[in-house]
Coordinates of C-alpha atoms in Angstrom, one line a residue:
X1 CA 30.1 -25.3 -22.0
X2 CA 29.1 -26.0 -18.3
X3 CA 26.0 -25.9 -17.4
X4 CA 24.8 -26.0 -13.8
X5 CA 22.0 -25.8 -11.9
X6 CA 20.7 -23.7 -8.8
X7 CA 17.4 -24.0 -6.8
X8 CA 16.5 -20.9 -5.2
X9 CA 13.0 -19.0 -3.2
X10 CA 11.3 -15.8 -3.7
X11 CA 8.2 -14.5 -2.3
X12 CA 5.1 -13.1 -3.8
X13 CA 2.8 -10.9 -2.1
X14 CA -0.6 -12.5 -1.7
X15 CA -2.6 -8.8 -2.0
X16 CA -5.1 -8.5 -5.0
X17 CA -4.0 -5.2 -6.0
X18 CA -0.4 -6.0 -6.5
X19 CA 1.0 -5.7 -9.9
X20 CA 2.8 -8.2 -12.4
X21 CA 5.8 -7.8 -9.8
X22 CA 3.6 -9.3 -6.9
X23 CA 5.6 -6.3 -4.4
X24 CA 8.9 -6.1 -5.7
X25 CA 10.8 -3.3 -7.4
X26 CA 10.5 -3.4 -11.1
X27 CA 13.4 -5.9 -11.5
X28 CA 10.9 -8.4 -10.0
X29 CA 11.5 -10.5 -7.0
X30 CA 14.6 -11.0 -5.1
X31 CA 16.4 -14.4 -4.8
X32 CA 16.9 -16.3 -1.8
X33 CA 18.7 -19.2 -0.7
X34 CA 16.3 -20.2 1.8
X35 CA 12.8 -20.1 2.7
X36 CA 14.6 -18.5 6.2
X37 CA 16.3 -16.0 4.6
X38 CA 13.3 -14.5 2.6
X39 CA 11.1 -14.0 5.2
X40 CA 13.9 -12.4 7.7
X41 CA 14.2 -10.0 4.5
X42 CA 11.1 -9.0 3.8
X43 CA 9.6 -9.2 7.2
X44 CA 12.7 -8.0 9.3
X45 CA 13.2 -4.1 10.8
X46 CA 15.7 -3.8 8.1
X47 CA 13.2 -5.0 5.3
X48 CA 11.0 -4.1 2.9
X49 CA 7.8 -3.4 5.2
X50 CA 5.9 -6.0 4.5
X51 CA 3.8 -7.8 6.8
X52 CA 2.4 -11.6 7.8
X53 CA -1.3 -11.8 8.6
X54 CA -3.0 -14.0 11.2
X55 CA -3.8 -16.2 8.3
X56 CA -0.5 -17.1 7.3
X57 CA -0.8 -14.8 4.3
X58 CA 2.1 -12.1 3.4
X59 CA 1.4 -8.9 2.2
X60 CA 3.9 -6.0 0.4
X61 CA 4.2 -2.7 2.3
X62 CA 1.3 -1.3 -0.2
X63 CA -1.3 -4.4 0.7
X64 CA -0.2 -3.9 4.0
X65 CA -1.4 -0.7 4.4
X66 CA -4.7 -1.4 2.4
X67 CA -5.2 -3.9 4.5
X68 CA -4.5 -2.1 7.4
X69 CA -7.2 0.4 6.4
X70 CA -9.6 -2.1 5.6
X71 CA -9.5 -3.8 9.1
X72 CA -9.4 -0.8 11.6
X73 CA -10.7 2.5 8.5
X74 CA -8.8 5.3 6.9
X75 CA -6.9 7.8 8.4
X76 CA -8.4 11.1 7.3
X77 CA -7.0 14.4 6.9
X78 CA -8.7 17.6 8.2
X79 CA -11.2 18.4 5.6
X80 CA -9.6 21.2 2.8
X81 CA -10.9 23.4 0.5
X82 CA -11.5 22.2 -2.7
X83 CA -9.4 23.8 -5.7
X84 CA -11.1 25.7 -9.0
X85 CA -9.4 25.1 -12.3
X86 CA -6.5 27.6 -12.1
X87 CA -5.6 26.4 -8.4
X88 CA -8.0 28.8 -6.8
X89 CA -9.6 27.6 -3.5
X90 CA -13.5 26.6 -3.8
X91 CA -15.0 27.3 -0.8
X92 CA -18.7 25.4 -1.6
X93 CA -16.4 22.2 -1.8
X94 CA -14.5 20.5 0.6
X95 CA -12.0 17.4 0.4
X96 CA -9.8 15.1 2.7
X97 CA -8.2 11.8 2.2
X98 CA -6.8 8.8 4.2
X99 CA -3.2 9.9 4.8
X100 CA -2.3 6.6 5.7
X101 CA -3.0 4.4 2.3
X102 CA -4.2 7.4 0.4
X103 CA -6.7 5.9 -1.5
X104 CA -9.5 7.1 0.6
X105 CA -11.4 10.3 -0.8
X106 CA -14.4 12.0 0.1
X107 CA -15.6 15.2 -1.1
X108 CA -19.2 17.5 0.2
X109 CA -20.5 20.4 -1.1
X110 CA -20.5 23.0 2.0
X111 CA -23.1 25.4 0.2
X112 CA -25.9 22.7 0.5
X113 CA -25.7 22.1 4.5
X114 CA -22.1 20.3 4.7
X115 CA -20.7 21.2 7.4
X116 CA -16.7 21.7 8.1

């Protein structure tokens, strides 16, 4: 039996919200053979998205956009209708979101003095 031995790099995504997989697919990081090569993949046009702030620190495509949000606010959609249960539109509520991150949501109630 040989046994050998190979040093390689990966990168983790320094977000707070990213999961066990710190911005990978679910098969968990990639493999790289150089520090070079791991940033020209994951920061490149042809990359994954993600993103190196001002302070050094690199985010995945998902903190990138939270963080994006964070910095310069959400991206809101025209306010909707809400829906009823049964997928009926509720007029006395109304609804948007950031369409950018999507984890912006505001609601108001239109019969009390909301306006659209």
């Amino acid at each position: 039996m040989t046994v050998k031995t190979a040093t390689c790099v990966w990168i983790e995504c320094d977000g707070e919200r990213c999961d066990r997989d710190k911005g990978w697919p679910d098969e968990g990081p990639y493999h790289f053979e150089s520090e070079q090569s791991a940033l020209e993949y994951v920061l490149g046009e042809a990359g994954m998205g993600w993103t190196r702030l001002p302070t050094g620190r690199l985010l995945c495509r998902g903190c990138s956009v939270d963080a994006d949000c964070q910095a310069t606010g959400h991206q809101w959609s025209a306010w909707r209708y809400g829906v009823k249960v049964g997928g009926q539109p509720d007029p006395t509520i109304q609804v948007r979101w950031c369409t950018h991150c999507g984890g912006g949501f505001e609601e108001r109630l239109t019969e009390l003095g909301g306006t659209p």
